[in-house]
C-alpha cells in the first residue's frame, strides 16, 4: 500500500469558531479526523504530522518553512508523497519557497487547504484533501511518482507551486497559474498533463536548503511615486533584494533620479528584479524605452515570475550565497520550472 504523510499546519480547512469572538481559529487536527470518514476508505496509508501549534497562514514565516523542510527530509524515505494542509492566504508563498528549499526533489509535495472549514456542510476541503492524497500517491507504470514536484491542488486544478497565485478570497476557485498551464485537471477522472510535469534526476540526492534571507522588499510603481519614497525604500537597513512591480511588459517612468537611485542601490550589492504588475505575461525590458531605462540601470528581468516566487527565490539564493553576481545569474535561469525564458 502507498504511504502519504499529511502535514497539518493550520488554515481554514482545520478551523472552528471561537465561541466568544465568533472568529475562526485553528483546531487540533485530531478533532477533525471524525469529519473526514473518507480518509479510512481511500487505498492509501495516511499518517498525520501536526505542527505543535496550528497557525493561520498569515503567521507563516521562513523558520516555519525550514520546519516543513525538516519534516519532509526526516520522513523522505518512508513515504511515497507528502500533502501539506495550509491556509490559503500564504500558500503560494510557501509552495514557491519549498520548491527552492527542496533541491533535487523526486517525490510529490502537494499543498492544499480550503475556503470553508472541513466541518462545514458545504466545505470544499474534503475534495481538495482526498484528491491531493490521491495525487501524492500516484505513480507511473514503472513505479516513478507521477508528480515529483511541489504543487498546489485546489478546486480541480493541480498547479506548479512556484507558478501559483491566490486569485479569489471568497470563491472556491481560489488559485491559478496564469503563466503556466495546469499540471492536471481533476473532474470525473484526474487528467495529468505529463509533458508539463518536471522530470527530476533520480540519481541525485535531495538537498535541503534551510536558510532563507528575509532582507527583501516588494514595491509597486504607480503614477506619481516620489523620489524620496523610492530612495527611502532602497536605503532600508538590511535590505539585500528588491522586487519592483512595474507597468505592463516591465516599464517605469523615465526619470533620471529613478535610474540613479537604482544604480546606487546595485552598487551597494542590492539585487533588483523587475516583475510586471499584470497577472499574466512576461517582462520584456527592451520593448519600450521605459523598460530599457531599467535595463540600463542594471535591473534584472523577472521574466514571467509571480511576485511570490521572485521573493522566495531571492530569499533562497541569498541564503545560499552572499555574492550578488551568483544571485544575478541564478535569477536569470529556471531552477525548478519557475520561469519561462521566452
Ligand atoms: N486566513 C486563512 C489562512 O490563510 C485563510 C484560509 O485558510 O483560507 O490560514
Short mmCIF file of C-alpha atoms and ligand atoms in Angstrom, two decimals:
data_model
loop_
_atom_site.label_atom_id
_atom_site.label_comp_id
_atom_site.label_asym_id
_atom_site.label_seq_id
_atom_site.Cartn_x
_atom_site.Cartn_y
_atom_site.Cartn_z
CA UNK A 1 0.00 0.00 0.00
CA UNK A 2 1.25 3.52 -0.86
CA UNK A 3 2.05 5.80 2.05
CA UNK A 4 1.42 9.53 2.31
CA UNK A 5 2.41 11.85 5.14
CA UNK A 6 -0.21 14.53 5.82
CA UNK A 7 1.40 17.57 7.43
CA UNK A 8 -1.14 19.83 9.11
CA UNK A 9 -0.01 23.44 9.55
CA UNK A 10 -3.44 25.03 10.14
CA UNK A 11 -5.54 27.26 7.87
CA UNK A 12 -9.29 27.50 7.35
CA UNK A 13 -9.57 23.80 6.49
CA UNK A 14 -8.94 22.96 10.13
CA UNK A 15 -10.58 25.94 11.81
CA UNK A 16 -13.54 26.16 14.16
CA UNK A 17 -15.43 29.12 15.55
CA UNK A 18 -14.22 30.67 18.79
CA UNK A 19 -17.40 30.62 20.93
CA UNK A 20 -16.53 34.00 22.49
CA UNK A 21 -15.45 36.05 19.47
CA UNK A 22 -17.15 34.15 16.63
CA UNK A 23 -13.86 34.38 14.66
CA UNK A 24 -12.33 31.31 13.01
CA UNK A 25 -9.20 29.86 14.64
CA UNK A 26 -7.13 26.70 14.03
CA UNK A 27 -8.20 23.48 15.79
CA UNK A 28 -6.21 20.41 16.70
CA UNK A 29 -6.26 18.02 13.73
CA UNK A 30 -7.35 15.05 15.85
CA UNK A 31 -10.63 16.96 16.43
CA UNK A 32 -11.15 16.99 12.67
CA UNK A 33 -10.44 13.45 11.55
CA UNK A 34 -14.02 12.46 12.51
CA UNK A 35 -15.25 14.93 9.87
CA UNK A 36 -13.41 13.07 7.11
CA UNK A 37 -14.65 9.45 7.23
CA UNK A 38 -13.42 9.11 3.61
CA UNK A 39 -9.84 9.02 4.94
CA UNK A 40 -10.47 5.49 6.20
CA UNK A 41 -11.73 4.24 2.84
CA UNK A 42 -9.00 5.52 0.45
CA UNK A 43 -6.47 2.84 -0.57
CA UNK A 44 -3.51 4.87 0.76
CA UNK A 45 -1.98 4.67 4.24
CA UNK A 46 -2.09 8.21 5.62
CA UNK A 47 -0.13 9.27 8.71
CA UNK A 48 -0.59 12.72 10.20
CA UNK A 49 2.12 15.06 11.44
CA UNK A 50 0.78 18.17 13.08
CA UNK A 51 2.51 21.49 13.79
CA UNK A 52 2.81 21.85 17.58
CA UNK A 53 0.64 24.95 17.25
CA UNK A 54 -1.50 25.11 14.10
CA UNK A 55 -1.49 28.60 12.60
CA UNK A 56 -3.47 30.92 10.40
CA UNK A 57 -1.17 31.08 7.38
CA UNK A 58 -0.83 34.84 7.74
CA UNK A 59 1.60 33.87 10.53
CA UNK A 60 3.75 31.76 8.17
CA UNK A 61 7.46 32.67 8.13
CA UNK A 62 10.85 31.36 6.86
CA UNK A 63 11.52 29.48 10.14
CA UNK A 64 8.30 27.50 9.67
CA UNK A 65 9.26 26.82 6.04
CA UNK A 66 12.51 25.37 7.36
CA UNK A 67 10.46 23.29 9.82
CA UNK A 68 8.41 21.91 6.90
CA UNK A 69 11.60 21.04 5.03
CA UNK A 70 12.99 19.27 8.10
CA UNK A 71 9.78 17.22 8.49
CA UNK A 72 9.89 16.19 4.82
CA UNK A 73 13.60 15.31 4.99
CA UNK A 74 13.13 13.26 8.19
CA UNK A 75 10.35 11.20 6.57
CA UNK A 76 11.55 11.28 2.96
CA UNK A 77 12.39 7.61 2.57
CA UNK A 78 9.33 6.32 4.42
CA UNK A 79 6.62 7.92 2.26
CA UNK A 80 5.61 7.99 -1.41
CA UNK A 81 4.47 11.58 -1.13
CA UNK A 82 3.53 14.46 1.15
CA UNK A 83 0.36 16.54 1.49
CA UNK A 84 0.60 19.83 3.38
CA UNK A 85 -2.63 21.28 4.76
CA UNK A 86 -2.07 25.03 4.74
CA UNK A 87 -4.06 28.25 4.91
CA UNK A 88 -4.79 29.73 1.51
CA UNK A 89 -3.54 33.25 2.29
CA UNK A 90 0.18 32.45 2.01
CA UNK A 91 0.00 29.04 0.34
CA UNK A 92 1.54 30.31 -2.91
CA UNK A 93 4.49 31.80 -0.96
CA UNK A 94 5.09 28.52 0.90
CA UNK A 95 4.80 26.46 -2.28
CA UNK A 96 7.31 28.74 -4.02
CA UNK A 97 9.70 28.66 -1.06
CA UNK A 98 9.60 24.86 -0.72
CA UNK A 99 10.30 24.40 -4.43
CA UNK A 100 13.69 26.14 -3.93
CA UNK A 101 14.41 24.76 -0.46
CA UNK A 102 13.98 21.13 -1.62
CA UNK A 103 16.64 20.87 -4.34
CA UNK A 104 16.50 17.66 -6.43
CA UNK A 105 13.05 16.76 -5.09
CA UNK A 106 11.87 13.43 -6.55
CA UNK A 107 8.60 12.98 -4.62
CA UNK A 108 5.25 14.82 -4.70
CA UNK A 109 4.71 17.61 -2.17
CA UNK A 110 1.11 18.79 -2.59
CA UNK A 111 -0.20 21.80 -0.71
CA UNK A 112 -3.92 22.20 -0.23
CA UNK A 113 -6.49 23.76 2.07
CA UNK A 114 -9.98 25.14 1.74
CA UNK A 115 -12.15 28.22 1.77
CA UNK A 116 -14.66 26.69 4.21
CA UNK A 117 -13.68 24.63 7.29
CA UNK A 118 -13.88 20.87 6.84
CA UNK A 119 -16.60 20.53 9.46
CA UNK A 120 -19.00 22.72 7.43
CA UNK A 121 -21.63 21.03 5.27
CA UNK A 122 -20.63 22.89 2.07
CA UNK A 123 -16.90 22.56 2.66
CA UNK A 124 -14.53 22.42 -0.32
CA UNK A 125 -11.92 20.88 1.99
CA UNK A 126 -12.98 17.26 1.64
CA UNK A 127 -12.47 17.06 -2.14
CA UNK A 128 -9.28 19.12 -2.01
CA UNK A 129 -7.82 16.84 0.65
CA UNK A 130 -8.87 13.47 -0.81
CA UNK A 131 -7.71 14.36 -4.34
CA UNK A 132 -4.40 15.74 -3.02
CA UNK A 133 -3.73 12.45 -1.26
CA UNK A 134 -4.55 10.55 -4.45
CA UNK A 135 -2.16 12.77 -6.46
CA UNK A 136 0.61 12.45 -3.84
CA UNK A 137 0.35 8.66 -4.06
CA UNK A 138 0.02 8.41 -7.88
CA UNK A 139 2.73 6.58 -9.81
CA UNK A 140 3.61 5.76 -13.40
CA UNK A 141 3.52 2.13 -14.52
CA UNK A 142 7.30 1.91 -13.94
CA UNK A 143 6.87 2.98 -10.30
CA UNK A 144 8.13 6.56 -10.66
CA UNK A 145 5.98 9.24 -8.95
CA UNK A 146 3.52 10.89 -11.30
CA UNK A 147 4.12 14.42 -9.96
CA UNK A 148 7.61 14.71 -8.44
CA UNK A 149 7.42 18.41 -7.62
CA UNK A 150 5.92 20.97 -5.23
CA UNK A 151 2.33 21.74 -6.28
CA UNK A 152 -0.87 23.33 -5.12
CA UNK A 153 -4.04 21.32 -5.64
CA UNK A 154 -7.22 23.36 -5.30
CA UNK A 155 -10.71 23.19 -6.75
CA UNK A 156 -9.97 20.69 -9.51
CA UNK A 157 -6.61 22.13 -10.60
CA UNK A 158 -3.12 20.87 -9.97
CA UNK A 159 -0.72 23.82 -10.32
CA UNK A 160 3.05 24.09 -10.17
CA UNK A 161 3.61 25.61 -6.72
CA UNK A 162 6.05 28.31 -7.80
CA UNK A 163 3.70 29.43 -10.61
CA UNK A 164 0.62 29.76 -8.41
CA UNK A 165 -1.19 32.80 -7.05
CA UNK A 166 -4.22 33.19 -4.83
CA UNK A 167 -6.80 34.84 -7.07
CA UNK A 168 -10.00 34.84 -5.04
CA UNK A 169 -10.64 35.48 -1.35
CA UNK A 170 -14.15 34.08 -1.43
CA UNK A 171 -14.76 31.67 -4.31
CA UNK A 172 -13.77 28.01 -4.14
CA UNK A 173 -11.73 28.60 -7.30
CA UNK A 174 -9.04 30.30 -5.22
CA UNK A 175 -5.79 29.63 -7.16
CA UNK A 176 -4.44 29.79 -10.66
CA UNK A 177 -1.14 29.91 -12.54
CA UNK A 178 -1.58 32.48 -15.30
CA UNK A 179 1.80 31.95 -16.93
CA UNK A 180 1.89 28.15 -16.89
CA UNK A 181 -0.75 25.55 -17.77
CA UNK A 182 -2.28 23.27 -15.11
CA UNK A 183 -0.26 20.10 -14.42
CA UNK A 184 -3.50 18.15 -14.05
CA UNK A 185 -7.24 18.74 -14.09
CA UNK A 186 -9.49 16.74 -11.81
CA UNK A 187 -13.04 16.11 -12.97
CA UNK A 188 -14.57 12.66 -13.09
CA UNK A 189 -11.02 11.49 -13.79
CA UNK A 190 -7.71 13.12 -12.90
CA UNK A 191 -6.16 14.05 -16.25
CA UNK A 192 -2.39 14.52 -15.85
CA UNK A 193 -0.52 16.66 -18.40
CA UNK A 194 2.63 14.57 -18.12
CA UNK A 195 4.58 16.55 -20.72
CA UNK A 196 4.46 19.62 -18.43
CA UNK A 197 5.47 17.91 -15.20
CA UNK A 198 9.13 18.15 -14.09
CA UNK A 199 11.35 15.12 -14.70
CA UNK A 200 13.97 15.13 -11.95
CA UNK A 201 17.23 13.21 -11.96
CA UNK A 202 16.51 10.24 -9.66
CA UNK A 203 20.24 9.64 -9.14
CA UNK A 204 20.71 12.97 -7.36
CA UNK A 205 20.10 13.14 -3.61
CA UNK A 206 17.62 15.58 -2.08
CA UNK A 207 19.50 18.71 -0.94
CA UNK A 208 17.61 20.69 1.70
CA UNK A 209 18.29 24.45 2.00
CA UNK A 210 17.10 25.74 5.34
CA UNK A 211 18.47 29.26 5.25
CA UNK A 212 16.28 31.99 3.79
CA UNK A 213 17.39 35.64 3.88
CA UNK A 214 14.34 37.81 4.53
CA UNK A 215 16.11 41.09 3.61
CA UNK A 216 13.76 41.50 0.64
CA UNK A 217 11.13 44.11 -0.19
CA UNK A 218 8.40 44.41 -2.82
CA UNK A 219 7.43 47.81 -4.11
CA UNK A 220 4.85 48.72 -6.67
CA UNK A 221 5.27 51.64 -9.05
CA UNK A 222 2.33 54.00 -9.52
CA UNK A 223 1.95 57.30 -11.36
CA UNK A 224 3.31 60.00 -9.07
CA UNK A 225 5.57 57.79 -6.94
CA UNK A 226 8.03 60.12 -5.26
CA UNK A 227 11.82 60.09 -5.37
CA UNK A 228 12.12 60.38 -1.60
CA UNK A 229 9.89 57.32 -1.09
CA UNK A 230 11.89 55.19 -3.53
CA UNK A 231 15.20 56.28 -2.02
CA UNK A 232 13.89 55.58 1.49
CA UNK A 233 12.91 52.02 0.48
CA UNK A 234 16.22 51.36 -1.28
CA UNK A 235 18.14 52.57 1.78
CA UNK A 236 16.29 50.34 4.26
CA UNK A 237 18.75 48.75 6.72
CA UNK A 238 19.47 45.08 5.99
CA UNK A 239 17.93 45.23 2.51
CA UNK A 240 19.54 42.83 0.00
CA UNK A 241 16.98 42.41 -2.75
CA UNK A 242 14.04 44.27 -4.27
CA UNK A 243 11.11 43.00 -6.30
CA UNK A 244 9.97 46.03 -8.27
CA UNK A 245 6.42 45.68 -9.65
CA UNK A 246 6.46 47.66 -12.88
CA UNK A 247 3.89 48.51 -15.54
CA UNK A 248 2.94 46.21 -18.41
CA UNK A 249 5.92 44.50 -20.01
CA UNK A 250 8.31 45.88 -17.37
CA UNK A 251 8.13 49.65 -17.80
CA UNK A 252 8.86 52.50 -15.41
CA UNK A 253 8.72 56.32 -15.52
CA UNK A 254 11.68 57.72 -17.46
CA UNK A 255 13.01 59.83 -14.59
CA UNK A 256 16.79 60.22 -14.29
CA UNK A 257 16.52 60.07 -10.47
CA UNK A 258 14.99 56.58 -10.70
CA UNK A 259 17.87 55.22 -12.77
CA UNK A 260 20.38 56.89 -10.45
CA UNK A 261 18.72 55.53 -7.28
CA UNK A 262 18.61 52.01 -8.73
CA UNK A 263 22.25 52.11 -9.85
CA UNK A 264 23.34 53.36 -6.43
CA UNK A 265 21.42 50.53 -4.73
CA UNK A 266 23.06 47.96 -7.03
CA UNK A 267 26.48 49.38 -6.21
CA UNK A 268 25.69 48.59 -2.56
CA UNK A 269 25.08 44.93 -3.58
CA UNK A 270 21.26 45.10 -3.71
CA UNK A 271 19.66 42.88 -6.37
CA UNK A 272 16.69 44.47 -8.15
CA UNK A 273 14.24 42.30 -10.06
CA UNK A 274 11.60 43.57 -12.47
CA UNK A 275 8.18 41.87 -12.20
CA UNK A 276 5.11 43.08 -14.02
CA UNK A 277 2.00 44.28 -12.20
CA UNK A 278 -0.07 42.35 -14.76
CA UNK A 279 -1.45 38.99 -13.67
CA UNK A 280 -0.28 37.36 -16.91
CA UNK A 281 2.55 37.80 -19.40
CA UNK A 282 6.30 38.33 -19.11
CA UNK A 283 8.64 41.28 -18.62
CA UNK A 284 10.42 42.36 -21.82
CA UNK A 285 12.62 45.28 -20.89
CA UNK A 286 13.78 46.07 -24.41
CA UNK A 287 10.25 46.62 -25.76
CA UNK A 288 9.65 50.23 -24.63
CA UNK A 289 12.08 52.91 -23.57
CA UNK A 290 10.55 52.90 -20.05
CA UNK A 291 11.71 49.29 -19.72
CA UNK A 292 15.00 49.92 -21.45
CA UNK A 293 15.80 52.55 -18.82
CA UNK A 294 15.56 49.85 -16.15
CA UNK A 295 17.76 47.52 -18.19
CA UNK A 296 20.44 50.20 -18.44
CA UNK A 297 20.08 50.70 -14.67
CA UNK A 298 21.16 47.08 -14.20
CA UNK A 299 17.72 45.80 -13.16
CA UNK A 300 17.26 42.04 -13.76
CA UNK A 301 14.25 40.72 -15.65
CA UNK A 302 11.96 38.55 -13.56
CA UNK A 303 10.59 37.14 -16.86
CA UNK A 304 7.10 35.69 -16.19
CA UNK A 305 7.64 35.03 -12.49
CA UNK A 306 4.95 35.60 -9.89
CA UNK A 307 5.77 38.02 -7.10
CA UNK A 308 5.53 35.19 -4.56
CA UNK A 309 8.08 33.17 -6.49
CA UNK A 310 10.50 36.08 -7.02
CA UNK A 311 10.52 36.80 -3.28
CA UNK A 312 11.06 33.14 -2.36
CA UNK A 313 13.80 32.67 -4.95
CA UNK A 314 15.68 35.80 -3.82
CA UNK A 315 15.42 34.74 -0.17
CA UNK A 316 16.68 31.27 -1.04
CA UNK A 317 19.57 32.37 -3.28
CA UNK A 318 20.75 34.90 -0.73
CA UNK A 319 20.52 32.12 1.89
CA UNK A 320 22.87 30.06 -0.30
CA UNK A 321 25.35 32.82 -1.19
CA UNK A 322 26.02 36.47 -0.42
CA UNK A 323 27.60 37.01 -3.87
CA UNK A 324 25.37 39.43 -5.89
CA UNK A 325 26.82 38.06 -9.14
CA UNK A 326 25.75 34.48 -8.24
CA UNK A 327 22.25 35.74 -7.35
CA UNK A 328 22.06 37.72 -10.57
CA UNK A 329 22.99 34.70 -12.70
CA UNK A 330 20.64 32.29 -10.93
CA UNK A 331 17.72 34.73 -11.14
CA UNK A 332 18.02 34.55 -14.90
CA UNK A 333 17.77 30.78 -15.23
CA UNK A 334 14.97 28.43 -14.22
CA UNK A 335 15.86 26.32 -11.16
CA UNK A 336 12.67 24.27 -10.90
CA UNK A 337 10.31 25.36 -13.66
CA UNK A 338 9.53 28.75 -12.14
CA UNK A 339 10.19 30.96 -15.19
CA UNK A 340 9.97 30.65 -18.97
CA UNK A 341 12.81 32.40 -20.75
CA UNK A 342 10.81 33.01 -23.95
N1 LIG B 1 -6.66 33.09 6.88
C1 LIG B 1 -6.70 31.70 6.44
C2 LIG B 1 -5.27 31.20 6.34
O1 LIG B 1 -4.60 31.52 5.42
C3 LIG B 1 -7.41 31.62 5.14
C4 LIG B 1 -7.55 30.23 4.56
O2 LIG B 1 -7.01 29.26 5.01
O3 LIG B 1 -8.27 30.12 3.55
O4 LIG B 1 -4.84 30.49 7.21
#
